[in-house]
Coordinates of C-alpha atoms and ligand atoms in Angstrom, one line a residue:
M1349 CA -147.0 7.3 38.9
Q1350 CA -145.4 10.4 40.6
S1351 CA -145.8 8.5 44.1
L1352 CA -144.4 5.3 42.6
Q1353 CA -141.0 7.1 41.6
L1354 CA -141.0 9.0 44.9
R1355 CA -141.4 5.6 46.8
Q1356 CA -138.7 4.1 44.7
R1357 CA -136.4 6.9 45.3
D1358 CA -137.1 6.5 49.0
Y1359 CA -136.4 2.8 49.0
L1360 CA -133.3 3.2 46.9
L1361 CA -132.1 5.8 49.4
R1362 CA -132.6 3.5 52.2
I1363 CA -130.8 0.7 50.5
S1364 CA -127.7 2.8 49.6
R1365 CA -127.6 3.9 53.3
A1366 CA -127.8 0.3 54.3
M1367 CA -124.9 -0.4 52.0
T1368 CA -122.7 2.2 53.3
A1369 CA -123.6 1.3 56.9
R1370 CA -122.1 -2.2 55.8
L1371 CA -125.0 -4.2 56.6
D1372 CA -124.3 -7.9 56.3
L1373 CA -125.1 -9.3 52.9
P1374 CA -128.2 -11.4 53.8
S1375 CA -129.9 -8.5 55.5
L1376 CA -129.2 -6.2 52.7
L1377 CA -130.5 -8.6 50.1
R1378 CA -133.6 -9.1 52.2
L1379 CA -134.1 -5.4 52.5
I1380 CA -133.7 -5.1 48.6
L1381 CA -136.2 -8.0 47.8
N1382 CA -138.7 -6.6 50.3
S1383 CA -138.5 -3.2 49.0
A1384 CA -138.7 -4.3 45.4
V1385 CA -141.7 -6.7 45.9
E1386 CA -143.7 -4.1 47.9
M1387 CA -143.0 -1.4 45.3
V1388 CA -144.6 -3.6 42.4
G1389 CA -147.3 -4.9 44.7
A1390 CA -146.3 -8.6 44.3
E1391 CA -147.1 -11.3 46.8
V1392 CA -144.1 -13.6 46.4
G1393 CA -140.5 -12.7 45.7
L1394 CA -137.3 -14.7 45.5
L1395 CA -133.8 -13.5 45.1
V1396 CA -131.5 -16.2 43.9
L1397 CA -127.7 -16.3 43.6
R1398 CA -125.8 -18.8 41.2
Q1399 CA -123.7 -21.0 43.3
A1400 CA -120.1 -22.3 42.3
D1401 CA -121.6 -25.4 41.0
G1402 CA -124.1 -23.5 38.9
R1403 CA -127.1 -24.2 41.1
L1404 CA -129.6 -21.3 42.1
A1405 CA -129.9 -20.9 45.7
P1406 CA -132.5 -18.5 47.3
Q1407 CA -130.7 -15.8 49.3
A1408 CA -133.8 -13.8 50.2
I1409 CA -137.3 -14.9 50.3
Y1410 CA -140.7 -12.9 50.4
G1411 CA -144.1 -14.4 51.0
L1412 CA -142.9 -18.2 50.9
P1413 CA -141.9 -20.6 53.7
P1414 CA -138.1 -21.4 53.0
A1415 CA -138.7 -25.0 52.1
R1416 CA -141.1 -23.9 49.3
A1417 CA -138.6 -21.3 48.2
V1418 CA -136.0 -24.0 47.9
Q1419 CA -138.4 -26.1 45.7
V1420 CA -139.3 -23.1 43.4
A1421 CA -135.6 -22.3 43.1
A1422 CA -134.9 -25.9 42.1
L1423 CA -137.4 -25.6 39.3
L1424 CA -136.0 -22.4 38.2
R1425 CA -132.7 -24.2 37.8
E1426 CA -134.3 -27.0 35.9
G1427 CA -136.0 -24.5 33.6
R1428 CA -134.2 -22.6 30.9
D1429 CA -130.8 -21.0 31.4
L1430 CA -131.4 -17.7 33.3
A1431 CA -130.3 -15.5 30.6
G1432 CA -132.6 -16.9 28.0
A1433 CA -135.5 -17.3 30.4
G1434 CA -135.7 -13.9 32.0
E1435 CA -133.9 -11.4 29.9
G1436 CA -136.0 -8.3 29.4
G1437 CA -138.6 -9.6 31.7
R1438 CA -139.8 -12.4 29.8
T1439 CA -141.0 -15.7 31.6
S1440 CA -139.5 -18.9 30.5
P1441 CA -141.5 -20.6 27.9
E1442 CA -140.4 -24.0 29.1
L1443 CA -141.4 -23.5 32.7
P1444 CA -145.2 -23.7 33.0
L1445 CA -146.4 -21.4 35.9
S1446 CA -148.6 -24.4 37.1
L1447 CA -145.4 -26.3 38.1
L1448 CA -144.0 -23.2 39.9
S1449 CA -147.5 -22.8 41.6
A1450 CA -147.4 -26.4 42.7
A1451 CA -144.0 -26.0 44.2
A1452 CA -144.8 -22.8 45.9
G1453 CA -148.1 -24.1 47.2
I1454 CA -150.1 -21.0 46.1
P1455 CA -151.2 -20.0 42.5
L1456 CA -148.7 -17.9 40.8
R1457 CA -150.1 -16.3 37.7
Q1458 CA -147.9 -13.6 36.8
V1459 CA -144.1 -13.6 37.0
V1460 CA -141.2 -11.5 36.2
Q1461 CA -137.5 -12.2 36.3
M1462 CA -134.7 -9.5 36.4
P1463 CA -131.2 -10.5 36.1
L1464 CA -128.3 -9.6 38.6
R1465 CA -125.3 -8.8 36.6
S1466 CA -121.8 -8.1 37.9
D1467 CA -119.0 -7.4 35.4
D1468 CA -121.1 -8.6 32.6
E1469 CA -121.5 -12.0 34.5
L1470 CA -125.0 -13.3 35.3
I1471 CA -124.8 -13.9 39.1
G1472 CA -128.4 -14.4 39.9
A1473 CA -131.9 -13.0 39.5
I1474 CA -134.9 -11.4 41.3
Y1475 CA -138.2 -13.0 40.7
A1476 CA -141.6 -11.4 41.6
F1477 CA -144.8 -13.4 41.4
R1478 CA -148.5 -12.3 41.6
S1479 CA -151.3 -14.7 42.2
G1480 CA -153.6 -12.8 40.0
G1481 CA -154.2 -9.4 38.5
A1482 CA -152.4 -7.8 35.6
A1483 CA -149.2 -8.7 34.1
F1484 CA -146.1 -6.8 35.2
G1485 CA -145.8 -3.6 33.2
V1486 CA -142.8 -1.8 31.8
N1487 CA -142.6 0.6 34.6
E1488 CA -142.7 -2.1 37.2
R1489 CA -140.1 -4.0 35.3
Q1490 CA -137.9 -1.0 35.3
V1491 CA -138.3 -0.5 39.0
L1492 CA -137.5 -4.2 39.6
Q1493 CA -134.4 -3.9 37.5
S1494 CA -133.1 -0.9 39.4
F1495 CA -133.4 -3.1 42.6
A1496 CA -131.8 -6.0 40.9
D1497 CA -128.9 -3.6 39.9
Q1498 CA -128.6 -2.5 43.6
A1499 CA -128.5 -6.2 44.8
A1500 CA -125.9 -7.0 42.1
I1501 CA -123.7 -4.1 43.5
A1502 CA -124.1 -5.3 47.1
V1503 CA -123.2 -8.8 46.1
R1504 CA -120.2 -7.7 44.2
N1505 CA -119.1 -5.5 47.1
A1506 CA -119.5 -8.3 49.6
R1507 CA -117.6 -10.7 47.5
L1508 CA -114.7 -8.2 47.0
Y1509 CA -114.8 -7.6 50.7
E1510 CA -114.6 -11.3 51.4
Q1511 CA -111.8 -11.7 48.9
V1512 CA -109.8 -8.8 50.5
S1513 CA -110.4 -10.3 54.0
A1514 CA -109.4 -13.7 52.9
E1515 CA -106.2 -12.3 51.3
K1516 CA -105.5 -10.3 54.5
R1517 CA -106.1 -13.4 56.6
R1518 CA -103.6 -15.3 54.4
L1519 CA -101.0 -12.7 54.5
D1520 CA -101.5 -12.4 58.3
A1521 CA -101.0 -16.2 58.6
I1522 CA -98.0 -16.2 56.3
I1523 CA -96.4 -13.4 58.3
E1524 CA -97.3 -14.9 61.7
N1525 CA -96.1 -18.4 60.8
S1526 CA -93.0 -17.4 58.9
A1527 CA -90.1 -19.2 60.3
S1528 CA -88.1 -16.0 60.1
G1529 CA -88.7 -12.9 62.1
V1530 CA -91.0 -10.3 60.5
L1531 CA -91.3 -6.8 61.9
I1532 CA -93.4 -4.0 60.3
L1533 CA -92.5 -0.5 61.4
S1534 CA -94.2 2.8 61.0
P1535 CA -92.1 5.6 59.2
D1536 CA -91.1 6.8 62.7
R1537 CA -89.8 3.3 63.5
R1538 CA -92.3 2.2 65.9
V1539 CA -93.4 -1.5 65.9
Q1540 CA -96.8 -2.1 64.2
V1541 CA -96.7 -5.8 63.7
M1542 CA -94.3 -8.4 65.0
N1543 CA -94.7 -12.2 64.3
R1544 CA -94.3 -15.1 66.5
A1545 CA -90.8 -16.0 65.4
L1546 CA -89.6 -12.6 66.2
A1547 CA -91.3 -12.7 69.6
A1548 CA -89.5 -15.8 70.4
M1549 CA -86.2 -14.3 69.3
T1550 CA -86.5 -11.1 71.3
G1551 CA -88.5 -12.2 74.4
W1552 CA -91.0 -9.5 73.7
S1553 CA -94.6 -10.5 73.0
A1554 CA -96.4 -8.9 70.0
E1555 CA -98.7 -6.9 72.2
E1556 CA -96.0 -5.5 74.5
A1557 CA -93.9 -4.5 71.3
R1558 CA -96.7 -2.8 69.5
G1559 CA -95.9 1.0 69.5
E1560 CA -92.5 0.6 71.0
P1561 CA -89.5 2.2 69.1
C1562 CA -87.7 -0.6 67.3
W1563 CA -84.3 0.1 69.0
K1564 CA -85.8 -1.0 72.1
I1565 CA -86.9 -4.4 70.5
L1566 CA -83.8 -5.0 68.3
P1567 CA -80.9 -3.4 69.9
L1568 CA -78.2 -5.1 68.0
E1569 CA -74.5 -5.1 69.4
N1570 CA -71.3 -5.5 67.5
S1571 CA -73.4 -5.0 64.3
S1572 CA -71.7 -5.1 61.1
L1573 CA -73.3 -3.3 58.0
G1574 CA -73.9 -4.7 54.6
S1575 CA -76.4 -4.2 52.0
A1576 CA -78.7 -6.5 50.0
E1577 CA -78.3 -4.3 47.0
G1578 CA -74.8 -3.2 47.4
V1579 CA -75.7 0.2 49.0
A1580 CA -74.1 1.2 52.2
G1581 CA -76.1 -0.5 55.0
Q1582 CA -77.9 1.1 57.8
N1583 CA -78.9 -0.2 61.2
L1584 CA -82.3 1.3 61.4
C1585 CA -82.9 0.0 64.8
A1586 CA -79.5 0.8 66.3
A1587 CA -80.5 3.7 68.4
H1588 CA -83.2 6.5 68.5
D1589 CA -80.8 8.8 66.6
A1590 CA -80.0 6.3 63.8
P1591 CA -80.0 8.3 60.6
P1592 CA -83.4 8.7 59.1
L1593 CA -84.7 7.3 56.0
P1594 CA -86.1 9.7 53.4
H1595 CA -89.7 10.2 54.2
E1596 CA -90.5 11.0 50.7
I1597 CA -88.8 9.9 47.4
D1598 CA -89.3 11.0 43.8
P1599 CA -92.0 8.9 42.4
A1600 CA -90.5 9.3 39.0
R1601 CA -87.4 7.4 40.2
P1602 CA -88.8 4.3 42.0
E1603 CA -85.4 2.7 42.0
Q1604 CA -84.6 5.0 45.1
A1605 CA -87.2 3.1 47.0
Q1606 CA -85.7 -0.4 46.1
T1607 CA -82.8 -0.4 48.5
S1608 CA -82.8 -2.8 51.3
Y1609 CA -80.4 -2.5 54.2
Y1610 CA -78.8 -5.5 55.8
V1611 CA -77.2 -5.6 59.1
E1612 CA -75.9 -8.4 61.3
G1613 CA -75.4 -8.1 65.0
D1614 CA -75.9 -9.8 68.5
L1615 CA -78.9 -9.5 70.4
L1616 CA -78.8 -9.9 74.2
R1617 CA -81.9 -11.7 75.4
P1618 CA -83.6 -11.4 78.6
G1619 CA -82.2 -14.6 80.1
G1620 CA -78.6 -13.4 79.2
S1621 CA -78.2 -15.6 76.2
R1622 CA -77.0 -14.2 72.9
L1623 CA -78.3 -14.6 69.3
T1624 CA -76.6 -13.4 66.2
L1625 CA -79.2 -12.0 63.9
G1626 CA -79.2 -11.0 60.2
V1627 CA -81.8 -8.2 59.6
T1628 CA -82.8 -6.9 56.2
Y1629 CA -84.9 -3.6 56.2
T1630 CA -86.9 -2.6 53.2
P1631 CA -88.7 0.7 53.2
L1632 CA -92.1 0.6 51.5
Y1633 CA -93.2 3.8 49.6
D1634 CA -96.6 4.4 48.1
S1635 CA -97.2 5.4 44.5
E1636 CA -96.8 9.1 45.5
G1637 CA -93.3 8.4 47.0
R1638 CA -94.3 8.7 50.7
L1639 CA -92.9 6.3 53.2
L1640 CA -95.6 3.9 54.5
N1641 CA -93.7 1.3 56.4
I1642 CA -90.3 -0.2 56.9
I1643 CA -90.4 -4.0 56.7
G1644 CA -87.8 -6.0 58.8
N1645 CA -86.9 -9.6 58.0
V1646 CA -85.0 -11.1 60.8
V1647 CA -83.0 -14.3 60.5
D1648 CA -81.3 -16.3 63.4
I1649 CA -77.7 -16.7 62.1
T1650 CA -76.4 -18.0 65.3
R1651 CA -75.7 -21.4 63.9
F1652 CA -74.0 -20.2 60.8
R1653 CA -71.9 -18.0 62.9
E1654 CA -71.0 -21.0 65.2
A1655 CA -70.4 -23.2 62.2
E1656 CA -68.0 -20.5 60.7
Q1657 CA -66.2 -20.4 64.1
M1658 CA -66.1 -24.2 64.2
K1659 CA -64.7 -24.4 60.9
S1660 CA -61.8 -22.2 61.6
T1661 CA -61.4 -23.8 65.1
F1662 CA -61.4 -27.2 63.2
I1663 CA -58.5 -26.1 61.1
S1664 CA -56.4 -24.7 63.8
V1665 CA -57.1 -27.4 66.2
I1666 CA -56.5 -30.2 63.8
S1667 CA -53.3 -28.7 62.3
H1668 CA -51.9 -28.1 65.8
E1669 CA -53.0 -31.6 67.1
L1670 CA -51.5 -33.3 63.9
K1671 CA -48.3 -31.2 63.8
T1672 CA -47.3 -31.7 67.4
P1673 CA -47.0 -35.5 67.4
V1674 CA -45.5 -35.5 63.9
A1675 CA -43.0 -32.9 65.0
L1676 CA -42.0 -35.0 68.0
I1677 CA -41.8 -38.1 66.0
K1678 CA -39.5 -36.6 63.4
G1679 CA -37.4 -34.9 66.1
Y1680 CA -36.7 -38.1 68.1
A1681 CA -36.3 -40.2 64.9
G1682 CA -33.8 -37.7 63.4
T1683 CA -31.8 -37.6 66.7
L1684 CA -31.7 -41.4 66.9
R1685 CA -30.5 -41.6 63.3
R1686 CA -27.5 -39.1 63.6
P1687 CA -24.5 -41.0 62.4
D1688 CA -22.2 -38.9 64.7
A1689 CA -23.9 -40.0 68.0
A1690 CA -23.8 -43.3 69.9
W1691 CA -26.8 -43.5 72.1
D1692 CA -27.0 -45.7 75.2
R1693 CA -29.8 -48.2 75.4
A1694 CA -31.8 -46.3 77.8
T1695 CA -31.9 -43.2 75.8
V1696 CA -32.9 -45.2 72.6
A1697 CA -35.6 -47.1 74.5
D1698 CA -37.0 -43.7 76.0
S1699 CA -37.0 -42.1 72.7
L1700 CA -38.8 -45.0 71.0
A1701 CA -41.4 -44.9 73.7
V1702 CA -42.1 -41.3 72.9
I1703 CA -42.3 -42.1 69.3
E1704 CA -44.7 -45.0 69.8
E1705 CA -46.9 -42.8 72.3
E1706 CA -47.1 -40.0 69.7
A1707 CA -47.9 -42.4 66.9
D1708 CA -50.7 -43.7 69.1
R1709 CA -51.9 -40.3 69.8
L1710 CA -52.1 -39.6 66.0
N1711 CA -53.9 -42.8 65.5
T1712 CA -56.5 -42.0 68.2
L1713 CA -57.0 -38.6 66.6
I1714 CA -57.5 -40.0 63.1
D1715 CA -59.9 -42.6 64.5
N1716 CA -61.8 -39.9 66.2
L1717 CA -61.9 -38.0 63.1
L1718 CA -63.2 -40.9 61.1
D1719 CA -65.9 -41.6 63.7
A1720 CA -67.0 -38.1 63.7
S1721 CA -67.3 -38.2 59.9
R1722 CA -69.2 -41.5 60.1
I1723 CA -71.5 -40.0 62.6
Q1724 CA -72.1 -37.0 60.3
A1725 CA -72.6 -39.3 57.4
G1726 CA -75.1 -41.3 59.5
V1727 CA -73.2 -44.7 59.0
F1728 CA -72.2 -45.2 62.7
K1729 CA -72.7 -49.0 63.6
L1730 CA -72.9 -50.6 66.9
E1731 CA -72.1 -54.3 67.8
P1732 CA -74.2 -54.7 70.9
G1733 CA -73.8 -57.5 73.5
A1734 CA -73.8 -57.9 77.4
V1735 CA -71.4 -55.7 79.1
D1736 CA -70.3 -55.7 82.7
M1737 CA -69.7 -51.9 83.2
A1738 CA -67.8 -52.5 86.6
R1739 CA -65.3 -54.8 84.9
L1740 CA -65.0 -52.4 82.0
A1741 CA -64.5 -49.4 84.3
S1742 CA -61.9 -51.3 86.3
K1743 CA -59.8 -52.1 83.0
V1744 CA -60.0 -48.5 82.0
V1745 CA -58.8 -47.3 85.4
E1746 CA -55.9 -49.7 85.5
R1747 CA -54.6 -48.2 82.2
F1748 CA -54.9 -44.6 83.5
R1749 CA -53.5 -45.4 86.8
R1750 CA -50.2 -45.9 85.2
Q1751 CA -50.2 -42.5 83.4
T1752 CA -50.8 -40.2 86.4
E1753 CA -49.5 -40.0 89.9
R1754 CA -51.5 -37.0 91.1
H1755 CA -55.0 -38.6 90.7
T1756 CA -56.4 -41.4 92.7
F1757 CA -59.2 -43.5 91.3
E1758 CA -62.2 -45.0 93.1
L1759 CA -64.8 -47.4 91.7
D1760 CA -68.3 -47.1 93.0
F1761 CA -70.7 -49.5 91.4
S1762 CA -73.6 -51.0 93.2
A1763 CA -73.0 -54.6 93.9
D1764 CA -76.0 -55.9 91.9
L1765 CA -75.6 -53.8 88.9
P1766 CA -77.1 -55.7 85.9
L1767 CA -75.4 -56.2 82.6
V1768 CA -76.0 -53.6 80.0
L1769 CA -76.8 -54.0 76.3
A1770 CA -73.9 -52.1 74.6
D1771 CA -71.1 -52.3 72.2
E1772 CA -68.1 -52.9 74.5
A1773 CA -65.5 -51.2 72.3
R1774 CA -67.5 -48.1 71.9
L1775 CA -68.4 -47.9 75.6
R1776 CA -64.7 -48.2 76.4
Q1777 CA -64.2 -45.1 74.1
V1778 CA -66.7 -43.3 76.1
L1779 CA -65.1 -44.3 79.5
D1780 CA -61.6 -43.5 78.1
N1781 CA -62.7 -40.1 76.9
L1782 CA -64.5 -39.1 80.1
T1783 CA -61.6 -40.4 82.3
S1784 CA -59.0 -38.7 80.3
N1785 CA -61.0 -35.4 80.5
A1786 CA -61.3 -36.0 84.4
I1787 CA -57.5 -36.1 84.5
K1788 CA -56.8 -33.3 81.9
Y1789 CA -59.2 -30.8 83.7
S1790 CA -58.0 -31.5 87.1
P1791 CA -54.4 -30.5 86.7
Q1792 CA -53.8 -30.2 90.5
G1793 CA -54.8 -33.9 90.8
G1794 CA -57.3 -35.2 93.2
P1795 CA -59.7 -38.2 93.3
I1796 CA -61.6 -39.4 90.3
R1797 CA -64.7 -41.5 90.9
I1798 CA -66.4 -43.8 88.4
G1799 CA -69.5 -45.7 89.3
G1800 CA -73.0 -46.6 88.4
W1801 CA -76.4 -47.7 89.7
Q1802 CA -79.6 -49.2 88.3
D1803 CA -82.8 -47.2 87.6
G1804 CA -85.6 -49.2 86.2
H1805 CA -84.8 -50.4 82.7
E1806 CA -81.6 -48.2 82.7
V1807 CA -78.2 -48.1 84.2
T1808 CA -76.7 -44.7 85.0
I1809 CA -72.9 -44.3 84.9
F1810 CA -71.0 -41.5 86.2
V1811 CA -67.5 -40.1 86.1
A1812 CA -66.6 -37.5 88.6
D1813 CA -63.6 -35.2 89.2
Q1814 CA -62.7 -32.3 91.5
G1815 CA -61.2 -30.3 88.7
I1816 CA -61.7 -26.9 87.2
G1817 CA -65.3 -27.5 86.4
I1818 CA -67.4 -26.0 83.6
P1819 CA -69.3 -22.8 83.9
E1820 CA -73.1 -23.2 83.6
D1821 CA -73.6 -21.3 80.4
E1822 CA -71.0 -23.4 78.6
Q1823 CA -72.6 -26.6 79.5
G1824 CA -75.1 -26.7 76.6
R1825 CA -72.4 -26.6 74.0
L1826 CA -69.9 -29.0 75.4
F1827 CA -71.2 -31.9 73.4
A1828 CA -71.0 -30.1 69.9
S1829 CA -68.1 -31.1 67.8
F1830 CA -64.8 -29.1 68.1
Y1831 CA -66.3 -27.3 71.1
R1832 CA -63.8 -26.5 73.8
V1833 CA -64.4 -24.2 76.8
D1834 CA -62.2 -21.1 76.5
S1835 CA -60.4 -21.3 79.8
G1836 CA -56.8 -20.6 80.4
L1837 CA -56.3 -24.4 80.6
R1838 CA -57.6 -24.9 77.1
R1839 CA -54.5 -23.4 75.6
Q1840 CA -52.3 -25.7 77.7
T1841 CA -54.1 -29.0 77.3
K1842 CA -54.2 -31.0 74.2
G1843 CA -57.6 -31.6 72.8
T1844 CA -59.7 -31.4 69.7
G1845 CA -63.2 -30.9 71.2
L1846 CA -64.2 -34.2 69.6
G1847 CA -64.2 -36.5 72.7
L1848 CA -67.5 -35.4 74.2
Y1849 CA -69.2 -35.2 70.8
L1850 CA -68.2 -38.8 70.1
C1851 CA -69.3 -39.9 73.6
K1852 CA -72.8 -38.3 73.0
A1853 CA -73.1 -39.9 69.7
I1854 CA -72.2 -43.3 71.1
V1855 CA -74.5 -43.2 74.2
E1856 CA -77.4 -41.8 72.0
A1857 CA -76.9 -44.7 69.5
H1858 CA -77.6 -46.9 72.6
N1859 CA -80.8 -45.0 73.2
G1860 CA -79.2 -43.3 76.2
R1861 CA -78.6 -39.8 77.4
I1862 CA -75.6 -37.9 78.5
W1863 CA -75.2 -34.9 80.6
V1864 CA -73.0 -33.0 83.0
R1865 CA -73.4 -31.4 86.4
S1866 CA -70.8 -28.9 87.2
G1867 CA -70.0 -25.4 88.1
Q1868 CA -66.9 -23.3 87.8
G1869 CA -64.2 -24.6 90.0
Q1870 CA -66.4 -27.2 91.5
G1871 CA -65.2 -30.2 89.6
A1872 CA -67.4 -32.0 87.0
T1873 CA -69.5 -35.1 87.0
F1874 CA -70.6 -36.6 83.7
F1875 CA -73.4 -39.1 83.6
F1876 CA -74.8 -41.3 80.9
T1877 CA -77.5 -44.0 80.7
L1878 CA -77.5 -47.4 79.1
P1879 CA -80.3 -50.0 78.6
V1880 CA -80.2 -53.1 80.9
Y1881 CA -79.2 -56.0 79.0
A1882 CA -82.3 -58.2 79.8
D1883 CA -84.7 -55.3 78.7
G1884 CA -83.1 -54.7 75.3
F1885 CA -83.2 -51.3 73.4
N1886 CA -86.2 -49.4 74.3
Ligands
LIG2603 P1 -61.2 -32.0 74.4 O1 -60.4 -32.6 73.3 O2 -61.0 -30.5 74.2 O3 -60.9 -32.5 75.7 P2 -63.9 -32.9 74.7 O4 -65.0 -32.9 73.7 O5 -63.5 -34.0 75.4 O6 -62.7 -32.1 74.0 O7 -64.5 -31.7 75.7 C1 -64.8 -30.5 75.3 C2 -64.5 -29.5 76.4 O8 -65.3 -29.6 77.5 C3 -63.1 -29.4 76.7 O9 -62.2 -28.7 76.0 C4 -63.1 -28.9 78.1 O10 -63.2 -27.3 78.1 C5 -64.5 -29.3 78.7 N1 -64.4 -30.5 79.5 C6 -64.6 -31.8 79.2 N2 -64.5 -32.5 80.3 C7 -64.3 -31.7 81.4 C8 -64.0 -31.9 82.7 N3 -64.1 -33.1 83.4 N4 -63.8 -30.8 83.5 C9 -63.8 -29.6 83.0 N5 -64.0 -29.4 81.7 C10 -64.2 -30.4 80.8

């Protein structure tokens, strides 16, 4: 008896060592079952765990081929409920041993079942079988139960560990795939974790950034401070000497730890482009009030900023563009109406011409605004037909030729240019806009060339001037609504920044593309493509 207890202690010690060494669960269960079966001198042993569907599946087998073990386990399921069957080491009255023996392929005369319980829930059982000899005694049952308890603890630990790992994987995936940037900082503000979105914003890879101070990763310029909770904001990544956060707070006053700091600023990226970012920093304290981490949530607000600027540009441009013609019309009309003046015919004709021109300008502006709002509302319609681009361009040029003396016009269409499938009135708008821009933005005058060639199923049209050109970093934004390049000329030339936006919308409605090739002071050439009439819209 003494030696049984000693051996038991020895086995249990080995098992608890194996558990702390984090042996994987299947090996651990095998070790437990083997030890238990050897301890009580049984020939066959089975450790089964209840699956999600209620089935009992063998997790460790002793003395049986796996296929036999599965058959035995299936019978056990078909027998009585485990709790009723084996509680206290009784065999199931409904399950004759002859059936189990047939399934096992060897005679099983003695059987004992010990339940595996975790948090009062029956999660499985250990079975030990003998092919002969005496029934299992109280001592042996106790021994088996202590092993069953160890197995239950191991299963519980493994399940908890799996739950925690699954939870961690889920959180990692949420952080990694979050559309906004996520930054996890150590208390001394070095990067511990940075997600993909933030890597894309900053140009740093997560590996490069790890361990770096955050003021290297997120050096915001022109930053303005705000606070999510109305507390004075703090730019935690401004510089290495940014004011420190309290490393410890009073755990009795957890509200101290609730503060989030919000800051907005510009980030200069490696390629030279800028992003406007909004960063919310939230310090994370443990239950003892020690600073664990600072979580940074980074949102790219460049578009909002641009939209805000766009709105104010819209108001100033529109009011200016509307007011000028109205003031002119009113001025000329008032002068003509003066009862004390007698105007000669030429003056009256000139004044009326100005009134008509300005009214036309107002009309165009209103049409453009209506078109822009139709595009935004998605109700922009085309009436496509066959269009001869060379003819259309020559009509446009004829009209502009009368308006300028400084510019010369040249048409350069390949002789066999096919008809295009397009809405002629809309295309005229595109050519009008591009040509009037070519004139406006080459104030010194010079040649303006309009031409086109065929390229497979497409025709490419271009309008080229030798004017002030467009700096490369502005070219991406030209086609946005109300965007105007901030040059000295912008203030002198009339315009709303709607022309190119409409051109792009019209060309794209034809399944075409529009782009520009230019450089500062080198003139500009705008290109767009249209489908060949015979080939239809692709
Ligand atoms: P706008 O009414 O200001 O002319 P557009 O949308 O037609 O509006 O053009 C947007 C901006 O693109 C212009 O303000 C100008 O800065 C620039 N731009 C357009 N065409 C040219 C060109 N041919 N040469 C130089 N800059 C141009």
